[in-house]
XYZ file of C-alpha atoms in Angstrom:
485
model
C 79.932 135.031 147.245
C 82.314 134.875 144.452
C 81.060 138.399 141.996
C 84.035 140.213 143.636
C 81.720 141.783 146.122
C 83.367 144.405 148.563
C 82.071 145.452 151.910
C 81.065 148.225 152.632
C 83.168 149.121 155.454
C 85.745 146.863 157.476
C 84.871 146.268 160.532
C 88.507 145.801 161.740
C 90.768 148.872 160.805
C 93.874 146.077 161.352
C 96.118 145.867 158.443
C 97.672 142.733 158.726
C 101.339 142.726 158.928
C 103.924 141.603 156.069
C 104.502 138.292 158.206
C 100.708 137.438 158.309
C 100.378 138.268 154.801
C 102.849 135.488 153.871
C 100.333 133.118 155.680
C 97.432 131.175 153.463
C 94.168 131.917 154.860
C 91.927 131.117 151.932
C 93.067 127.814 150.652
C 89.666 125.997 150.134
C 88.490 128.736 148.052
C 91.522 128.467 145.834
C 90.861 125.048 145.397
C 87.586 125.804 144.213
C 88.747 128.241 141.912
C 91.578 126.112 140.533
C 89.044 122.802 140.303
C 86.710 125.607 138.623
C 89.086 126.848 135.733
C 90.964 123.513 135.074
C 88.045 122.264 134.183
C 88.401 123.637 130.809
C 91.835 121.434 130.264
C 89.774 118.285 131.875
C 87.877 119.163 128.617
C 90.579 119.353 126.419
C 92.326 116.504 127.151
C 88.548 114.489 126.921
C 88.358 115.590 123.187
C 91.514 113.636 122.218
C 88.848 110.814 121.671
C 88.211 112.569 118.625
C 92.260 112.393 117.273
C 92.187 108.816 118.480
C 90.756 105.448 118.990
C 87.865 107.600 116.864
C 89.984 108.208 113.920
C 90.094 104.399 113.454
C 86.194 104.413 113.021
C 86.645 107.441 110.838
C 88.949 105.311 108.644
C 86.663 102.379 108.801
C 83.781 104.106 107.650
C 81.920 103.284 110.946
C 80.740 107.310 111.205
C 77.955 109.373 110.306
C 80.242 111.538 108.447
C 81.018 108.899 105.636
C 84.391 107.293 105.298
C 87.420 108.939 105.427
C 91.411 108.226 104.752
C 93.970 108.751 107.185
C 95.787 111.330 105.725
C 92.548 113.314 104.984
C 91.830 112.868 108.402
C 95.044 114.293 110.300
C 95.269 117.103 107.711
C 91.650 118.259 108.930
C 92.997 117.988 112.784
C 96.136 120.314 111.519
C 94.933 122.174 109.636
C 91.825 123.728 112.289
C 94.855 124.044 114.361
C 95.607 127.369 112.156
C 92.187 128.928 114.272
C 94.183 128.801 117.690
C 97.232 131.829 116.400
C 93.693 134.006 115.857
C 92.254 132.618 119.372
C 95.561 132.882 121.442
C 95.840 136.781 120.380
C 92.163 137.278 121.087
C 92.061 135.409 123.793
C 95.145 137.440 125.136
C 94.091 141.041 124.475
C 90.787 140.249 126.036
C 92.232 138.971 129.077
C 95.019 142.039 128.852
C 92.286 145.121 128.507
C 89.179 143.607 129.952
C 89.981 141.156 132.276
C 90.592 137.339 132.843
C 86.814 136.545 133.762
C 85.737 137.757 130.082
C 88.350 135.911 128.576
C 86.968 132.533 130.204
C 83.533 133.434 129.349
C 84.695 133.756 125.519
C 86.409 130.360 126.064
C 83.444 128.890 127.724
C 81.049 129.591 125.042
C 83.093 129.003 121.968
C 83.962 125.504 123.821
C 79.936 125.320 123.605
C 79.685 125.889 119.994
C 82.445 123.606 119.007
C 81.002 120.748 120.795
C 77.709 121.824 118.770
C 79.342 121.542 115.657
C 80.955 118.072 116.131
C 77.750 116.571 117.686
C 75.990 117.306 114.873
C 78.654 117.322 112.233
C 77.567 116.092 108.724
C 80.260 116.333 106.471
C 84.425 116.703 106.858
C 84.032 120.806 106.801
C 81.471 120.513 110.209
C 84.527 119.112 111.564
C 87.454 120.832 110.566
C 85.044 123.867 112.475
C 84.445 121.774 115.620
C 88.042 120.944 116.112
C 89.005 124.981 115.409
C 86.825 125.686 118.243
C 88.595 122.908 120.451
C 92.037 124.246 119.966
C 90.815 127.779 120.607
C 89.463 126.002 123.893
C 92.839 124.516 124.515
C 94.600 128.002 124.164
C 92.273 129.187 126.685
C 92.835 126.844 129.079
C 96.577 126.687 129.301
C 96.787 130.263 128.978
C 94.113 132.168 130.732
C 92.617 129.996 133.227
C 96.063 129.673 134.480
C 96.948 133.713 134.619
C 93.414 134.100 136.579
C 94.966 131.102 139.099
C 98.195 132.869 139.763
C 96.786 135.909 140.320
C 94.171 134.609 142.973
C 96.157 131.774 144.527
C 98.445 132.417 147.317
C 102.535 131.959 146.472
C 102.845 129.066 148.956
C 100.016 126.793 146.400
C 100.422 128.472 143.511
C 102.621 126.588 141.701
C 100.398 123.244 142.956
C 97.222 124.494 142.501
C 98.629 125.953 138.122
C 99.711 122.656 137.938
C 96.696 121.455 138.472
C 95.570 122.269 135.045
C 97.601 120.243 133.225
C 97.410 117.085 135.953
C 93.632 117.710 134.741
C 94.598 117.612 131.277
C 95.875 114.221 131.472
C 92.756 112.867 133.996
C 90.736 114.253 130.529
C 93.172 111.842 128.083
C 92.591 108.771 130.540
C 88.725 109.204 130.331
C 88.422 109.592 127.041
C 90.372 106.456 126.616
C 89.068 104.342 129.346
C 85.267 105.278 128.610
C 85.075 105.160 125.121
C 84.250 101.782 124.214
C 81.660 102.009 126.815
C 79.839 105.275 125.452
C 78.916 106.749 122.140
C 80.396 109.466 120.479
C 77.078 111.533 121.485
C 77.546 110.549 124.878
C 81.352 112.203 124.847
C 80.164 115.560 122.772
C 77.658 115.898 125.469
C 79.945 116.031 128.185
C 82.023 118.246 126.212
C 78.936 120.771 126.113
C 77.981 120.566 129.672
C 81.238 120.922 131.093
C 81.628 124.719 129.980
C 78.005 125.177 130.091
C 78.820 124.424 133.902
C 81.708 126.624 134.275
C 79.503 129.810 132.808
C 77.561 129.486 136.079
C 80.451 128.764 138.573
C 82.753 131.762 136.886
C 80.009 133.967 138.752
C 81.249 132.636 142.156
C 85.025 133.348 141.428
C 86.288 136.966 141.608
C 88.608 138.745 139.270
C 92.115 139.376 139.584
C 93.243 141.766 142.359
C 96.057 142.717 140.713
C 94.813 142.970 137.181
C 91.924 145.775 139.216
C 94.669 147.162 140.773
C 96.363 147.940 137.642
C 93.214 149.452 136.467
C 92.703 151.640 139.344
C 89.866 149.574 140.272
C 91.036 149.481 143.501
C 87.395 148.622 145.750
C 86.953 145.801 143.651
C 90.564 144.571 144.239
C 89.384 144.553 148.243
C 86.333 142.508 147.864
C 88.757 140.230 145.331
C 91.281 139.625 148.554
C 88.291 139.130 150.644
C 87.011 136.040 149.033
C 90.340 134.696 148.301
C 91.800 134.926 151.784
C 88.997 132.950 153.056
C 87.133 136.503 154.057
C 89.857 137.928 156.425
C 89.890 141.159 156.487
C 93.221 141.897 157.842
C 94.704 140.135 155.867
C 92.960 141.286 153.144
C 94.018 144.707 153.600
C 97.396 143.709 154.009
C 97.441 142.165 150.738
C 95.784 145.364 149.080
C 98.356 147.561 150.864
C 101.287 146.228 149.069
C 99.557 145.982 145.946
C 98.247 149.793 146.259
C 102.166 150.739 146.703
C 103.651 148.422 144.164
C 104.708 149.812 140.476
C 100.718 148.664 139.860
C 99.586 151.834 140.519
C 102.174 153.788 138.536
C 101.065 155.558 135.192
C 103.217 154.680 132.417
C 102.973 154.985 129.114
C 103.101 151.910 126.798
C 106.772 152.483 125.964
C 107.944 152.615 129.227
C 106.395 149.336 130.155
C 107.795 147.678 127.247
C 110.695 148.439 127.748
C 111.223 148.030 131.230
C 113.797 145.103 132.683
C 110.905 143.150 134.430
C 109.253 143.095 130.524
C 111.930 142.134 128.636
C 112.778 139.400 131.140
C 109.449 138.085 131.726
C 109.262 137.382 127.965
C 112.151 135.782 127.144
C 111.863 133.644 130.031
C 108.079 132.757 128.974
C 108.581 132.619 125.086
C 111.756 130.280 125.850
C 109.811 127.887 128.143
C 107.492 127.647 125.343
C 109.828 127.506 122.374
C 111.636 124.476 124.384
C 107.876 122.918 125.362
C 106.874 122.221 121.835
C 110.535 121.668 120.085
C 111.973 118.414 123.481
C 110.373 115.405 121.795
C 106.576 115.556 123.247
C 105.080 115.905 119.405
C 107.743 113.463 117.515
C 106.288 110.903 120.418
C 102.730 111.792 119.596
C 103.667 111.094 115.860
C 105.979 107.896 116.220
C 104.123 106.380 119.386
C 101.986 103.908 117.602
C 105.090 102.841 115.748
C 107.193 102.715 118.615
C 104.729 100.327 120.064
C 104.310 97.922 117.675
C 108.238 97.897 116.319
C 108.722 96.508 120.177
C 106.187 93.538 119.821
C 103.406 94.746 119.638
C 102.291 94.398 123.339
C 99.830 97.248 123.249
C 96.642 98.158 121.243
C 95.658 101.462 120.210
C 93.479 101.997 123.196
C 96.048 100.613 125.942
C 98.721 102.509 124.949
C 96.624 105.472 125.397
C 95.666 104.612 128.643
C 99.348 103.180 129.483
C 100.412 106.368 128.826
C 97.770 108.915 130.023
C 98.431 107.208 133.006
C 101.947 107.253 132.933
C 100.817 111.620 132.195
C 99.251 111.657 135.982
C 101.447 109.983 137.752
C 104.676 112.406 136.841
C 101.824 115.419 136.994
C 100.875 114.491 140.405
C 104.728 114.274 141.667
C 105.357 117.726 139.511
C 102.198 119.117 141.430
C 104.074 117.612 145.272
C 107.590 119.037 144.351
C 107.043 122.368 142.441
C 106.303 124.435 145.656
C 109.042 122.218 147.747
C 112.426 121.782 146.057
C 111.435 124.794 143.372
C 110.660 125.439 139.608
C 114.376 125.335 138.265
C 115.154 121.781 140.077
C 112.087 120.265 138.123
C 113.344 122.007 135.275
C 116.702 120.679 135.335
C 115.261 116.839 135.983
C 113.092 117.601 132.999
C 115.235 118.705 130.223
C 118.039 116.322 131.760
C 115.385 113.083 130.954
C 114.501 114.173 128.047
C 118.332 114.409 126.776
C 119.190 111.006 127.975
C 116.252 109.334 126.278
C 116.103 111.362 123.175
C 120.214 110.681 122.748
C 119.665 106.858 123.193
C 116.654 106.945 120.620
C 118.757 109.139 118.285
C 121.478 106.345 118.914
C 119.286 103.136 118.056
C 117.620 104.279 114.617
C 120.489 105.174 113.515
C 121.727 101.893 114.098
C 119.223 100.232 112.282
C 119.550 102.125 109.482
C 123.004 101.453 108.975
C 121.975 98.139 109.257
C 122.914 96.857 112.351
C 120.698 94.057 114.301
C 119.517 95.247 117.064
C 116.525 92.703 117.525
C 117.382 92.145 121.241
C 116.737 95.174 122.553
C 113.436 96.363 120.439
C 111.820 97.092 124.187
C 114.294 99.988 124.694
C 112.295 102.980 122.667
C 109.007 101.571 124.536
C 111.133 102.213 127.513
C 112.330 105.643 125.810
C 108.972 106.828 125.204
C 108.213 105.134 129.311
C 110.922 107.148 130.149
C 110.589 110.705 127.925
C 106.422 110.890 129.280
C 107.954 110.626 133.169
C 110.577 113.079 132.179
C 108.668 115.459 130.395
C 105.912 115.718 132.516
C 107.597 116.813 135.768
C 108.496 120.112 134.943
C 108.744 120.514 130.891
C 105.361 120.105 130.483
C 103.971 120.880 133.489
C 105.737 124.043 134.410
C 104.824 126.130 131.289
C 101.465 127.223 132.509
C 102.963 128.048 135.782
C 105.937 129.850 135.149
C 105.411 132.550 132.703
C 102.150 133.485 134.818
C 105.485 134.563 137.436
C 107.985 136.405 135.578
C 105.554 138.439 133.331
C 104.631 141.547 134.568
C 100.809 142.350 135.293
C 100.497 145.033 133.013
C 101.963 142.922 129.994
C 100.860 139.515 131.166
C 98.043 139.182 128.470
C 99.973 140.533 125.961
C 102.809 138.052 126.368
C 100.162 135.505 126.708
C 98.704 135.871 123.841
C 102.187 135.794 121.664
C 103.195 132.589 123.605
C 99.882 131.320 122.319
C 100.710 131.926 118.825
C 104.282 130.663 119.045
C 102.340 127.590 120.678
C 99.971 127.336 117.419
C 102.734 127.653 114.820
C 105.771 125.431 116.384
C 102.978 122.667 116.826
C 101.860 123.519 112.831
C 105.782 123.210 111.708
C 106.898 120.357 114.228
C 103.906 117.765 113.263
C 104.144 119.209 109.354
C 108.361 118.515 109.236
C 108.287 115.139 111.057
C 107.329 113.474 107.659
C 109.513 115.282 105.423
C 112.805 114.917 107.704
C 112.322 111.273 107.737
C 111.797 110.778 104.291
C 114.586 112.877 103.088
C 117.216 112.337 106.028
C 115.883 109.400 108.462
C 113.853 108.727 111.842
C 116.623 109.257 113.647
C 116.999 112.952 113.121
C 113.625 113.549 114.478
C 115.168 112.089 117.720
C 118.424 113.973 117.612
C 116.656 117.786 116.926
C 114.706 117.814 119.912
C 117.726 115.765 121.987
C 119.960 118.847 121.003
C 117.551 121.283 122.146
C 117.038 119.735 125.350
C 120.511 120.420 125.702
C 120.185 123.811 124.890
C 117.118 124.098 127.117
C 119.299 122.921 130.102
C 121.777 125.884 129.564
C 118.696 128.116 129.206
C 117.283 127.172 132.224
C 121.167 127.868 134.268
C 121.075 131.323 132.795
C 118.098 133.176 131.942
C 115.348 130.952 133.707
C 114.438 132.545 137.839
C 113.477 130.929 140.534
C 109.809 131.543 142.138
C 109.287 129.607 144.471
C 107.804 130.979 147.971
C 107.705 134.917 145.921
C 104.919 136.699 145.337
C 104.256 137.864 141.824
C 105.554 141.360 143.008
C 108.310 140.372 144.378
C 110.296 139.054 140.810
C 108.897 141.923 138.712
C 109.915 144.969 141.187
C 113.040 143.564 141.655
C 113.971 144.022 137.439
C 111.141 147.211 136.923
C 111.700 150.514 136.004
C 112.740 153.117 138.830
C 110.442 155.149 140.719
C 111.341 158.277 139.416
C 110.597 156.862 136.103
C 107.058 156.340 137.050
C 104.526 158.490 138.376
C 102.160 157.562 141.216
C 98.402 157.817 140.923
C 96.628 160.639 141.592
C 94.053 159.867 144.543
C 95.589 156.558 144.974
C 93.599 155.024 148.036
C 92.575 156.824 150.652
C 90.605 154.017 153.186
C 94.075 152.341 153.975
């Protein structure tokens, strides 16, 4: 079914026009494949239950492991955080020179060994490895299981269907905070096994990237890739193949000449500055000042509510991200996103700086609840969301893993400097400046997004990259390209 398996001959010698091209004809079998590989973020978001409510048992000495202090505890979560630079560039190259498949098999299994580790972890060092291995799996999953998706999906649902990563992402952060006073630990670390052990077998029923074969001259195993992703129509499947089999895919060039080709150089500023502004807009000073912000405004939440409040809060913005992103466009969602963020960053930035001059402002200690309300709404529609979809459309096939993988270390090292400076900024200058930094930058993010950022809505990923690549005369064509078409 899904092993990329080609036919041995067509039995219609139809090509299917451009017009029925542009039409979906395997949409059930890119919903399987997105349920398939999102799974992996479902996963990631479920082993927040390890950050927190567990870190209060950690604390309490209510764990196998013995008793630990706070700070010992988040500097063994940051610190395994330094595996996930090595991960995103292996992860990357993998995905880059042997295809996405392997690269979610490597995911899949390390995810298997982590949640090993952690199940049976016995002192603080078991743990610092089982949480490496969990943000090697997170790398993974917003990075290559989303490439594989917009690769297979068609343009019309593929902004919905990468978006449904991260909308699983957040379904992962409300079950681990809804179900964990109901389960054990052991129960949780089991699911976290399965899950991937799961996905090794239904990988086999999900084909490899057409266009990553096409690039590698692979071109029969690009066909029977169409096939099962447009619902086994062959028409339309040789349609498809057509315009892949006379794009710039099948064009030897050496490794200078695709770096330093237009679509390149545009696809990666566009995806390293969708990054750069994910980490730096406020999401990880709220994951740092959230318990604080709750209980400065009375207190109204526990621990666990306030995860579930706000993991909530997570799908409901994902879900309308996942609605609009194919109807009103990337850049629109953009523009709402960074614009939110501003506004409640700015009015944050505004209030602790009143109180440390002093000034009482005991009337209104609801509004950076409402902040925080209004920042997770904010961020979610299109900051958040749109960073696995995006720079899986303006990166070039060729370069795509590449790319990836130095997104995922810029990922890995802005999360390692944002969390490590929040501390030291407020001790030396105040809160507030942890409010106005990222308000600034959403600021500059807005302008970003005018200028540099594209809009891919309704295109193919062909049609952004030949409109910037190299000429043809700069390329050469393959020698026995296809000869069946």
């Amino acid at each position: 079914m899904g092993k990329t398996r080609t036919p041995v001959s067509w039995e219609s010698p139809r090509e299917a026009s451009a017009e029925e091209v542009a039409v979906n004809h395997g949409l059930a079998k890119q919903c399987f494949a997105a349920f398939v590989v999102s799974l992996t973020t479902f996963n990631c978001g479920l082993s927040t239950v390890w950050i927190s409510p567990t870190s209060v048992e950690l604390t309490a000495g209510a764990n196998i492991v013995g008793r630990f202090e706070e700070d010992e505890i988040s500097i063994k979560i940051l610190t395994s955080h330094y595996a996930s630079v090595l991960s995103a560039l292996l992860m990357g190259l993998t995905a880059n020179s042997y295809g996405r498949k392997p690269a979610l098999y490597l995911a899949a299994i390390i995810n298997i060994i982590g949640g090993e580790i952690l199940r049976n972890a016995e002192d603080s060092t078991s743990i610092w490895a089982g949480n490496a291995c969990a943000s090697c799996t997170i790398v993974s999953g917003l990075v290559v299981g989303p490439m594989l998706l917009s690769e297979i999906a068609h343009q019309r649902v593929r902004g919905a269907l990468i978006t449904f990563c991260a909308l699983q992402f957040n379904f992962g952060m409300l079950a681990a905070y809804s179900l964990y006073p109901f389960f054990s630990k052991n129960v949780f670390q089991i699911i976290y096994i399965i899950i991937p052990a799961a996905q090794l077998i239904l990988y086999i029923f999900i084909p490899e990237s057409p266009y990553f074969l096409v690039s590698k001259s692979r071109t029969l195993e690009a066909e029977g890739s169409l096939f099962w992703s447009r619902g086994s129509n062959r028409p339309i499947a040789k349609g498809e193949l057509a315009i892949l089999v006379r794009s710039s895919l099948t064009q030897h060039r050496s490794v200078l000449q695709v770096i330093k080709s237009r679509a390149t150089r545009r696809g990666f500023l566009t995806s390293t500055g969708l990054v750069f502004f994910q980490r730096t807009t406020g999401f990880l000073v709220f994951c740092c000042y959230s318990n604080m912000i709750v209980q400065n405004s009375g207190n109204i939440l526990n621990d666990r509510d306030t995860g579930i409040v706000f993991a909530g809060i997570q799908i409901a913005a994902s879900l309308i991200s996942l609605t609009l992103v194919d109807l009103i466009g990337r850049k629109a969602l953009l523009y709402i996103s960074y614009g939110g963020n501003f506004v409640s960053l700015s009015v944050l930035t505004i209030y602790f700086l009143s109180l440390k001059t002093d000034v009482n402002l005991a009337r209104v200690d609801w509004l950076p609840l409402v902040c925080m309300m209004c920042f997770t709404v904010s961020y979610n529609l299109g900051a958040g969301s749109l960073t696995t979809v995006m720079p899986n459309e303006v990166t070039p096939i060729r370069t795509k893993g590449i790319i990836a993988s130095i997104d995922g270390i810029l990922n890995s090292i802005l999360l390692l400097v944002v969390v490590g400076y929040n501390p030291v900024l407020e001790r030396h200058l105040g809160i507030y400046v942890n409010f106005l930094i990222p308000s600034i930058i959403s600021a500059i993010a807005l302008v970003f997004t005018w200028v540099i950022v594209p809009e891919t809505r309704g295109k193919s990923l062909l049609d952004y990259s030949e409109e910037l690549d190299v000429k043809p005369r700069d390329a050469e064509p393959l020698k026995n390209e296809v000869t069946y078409l």
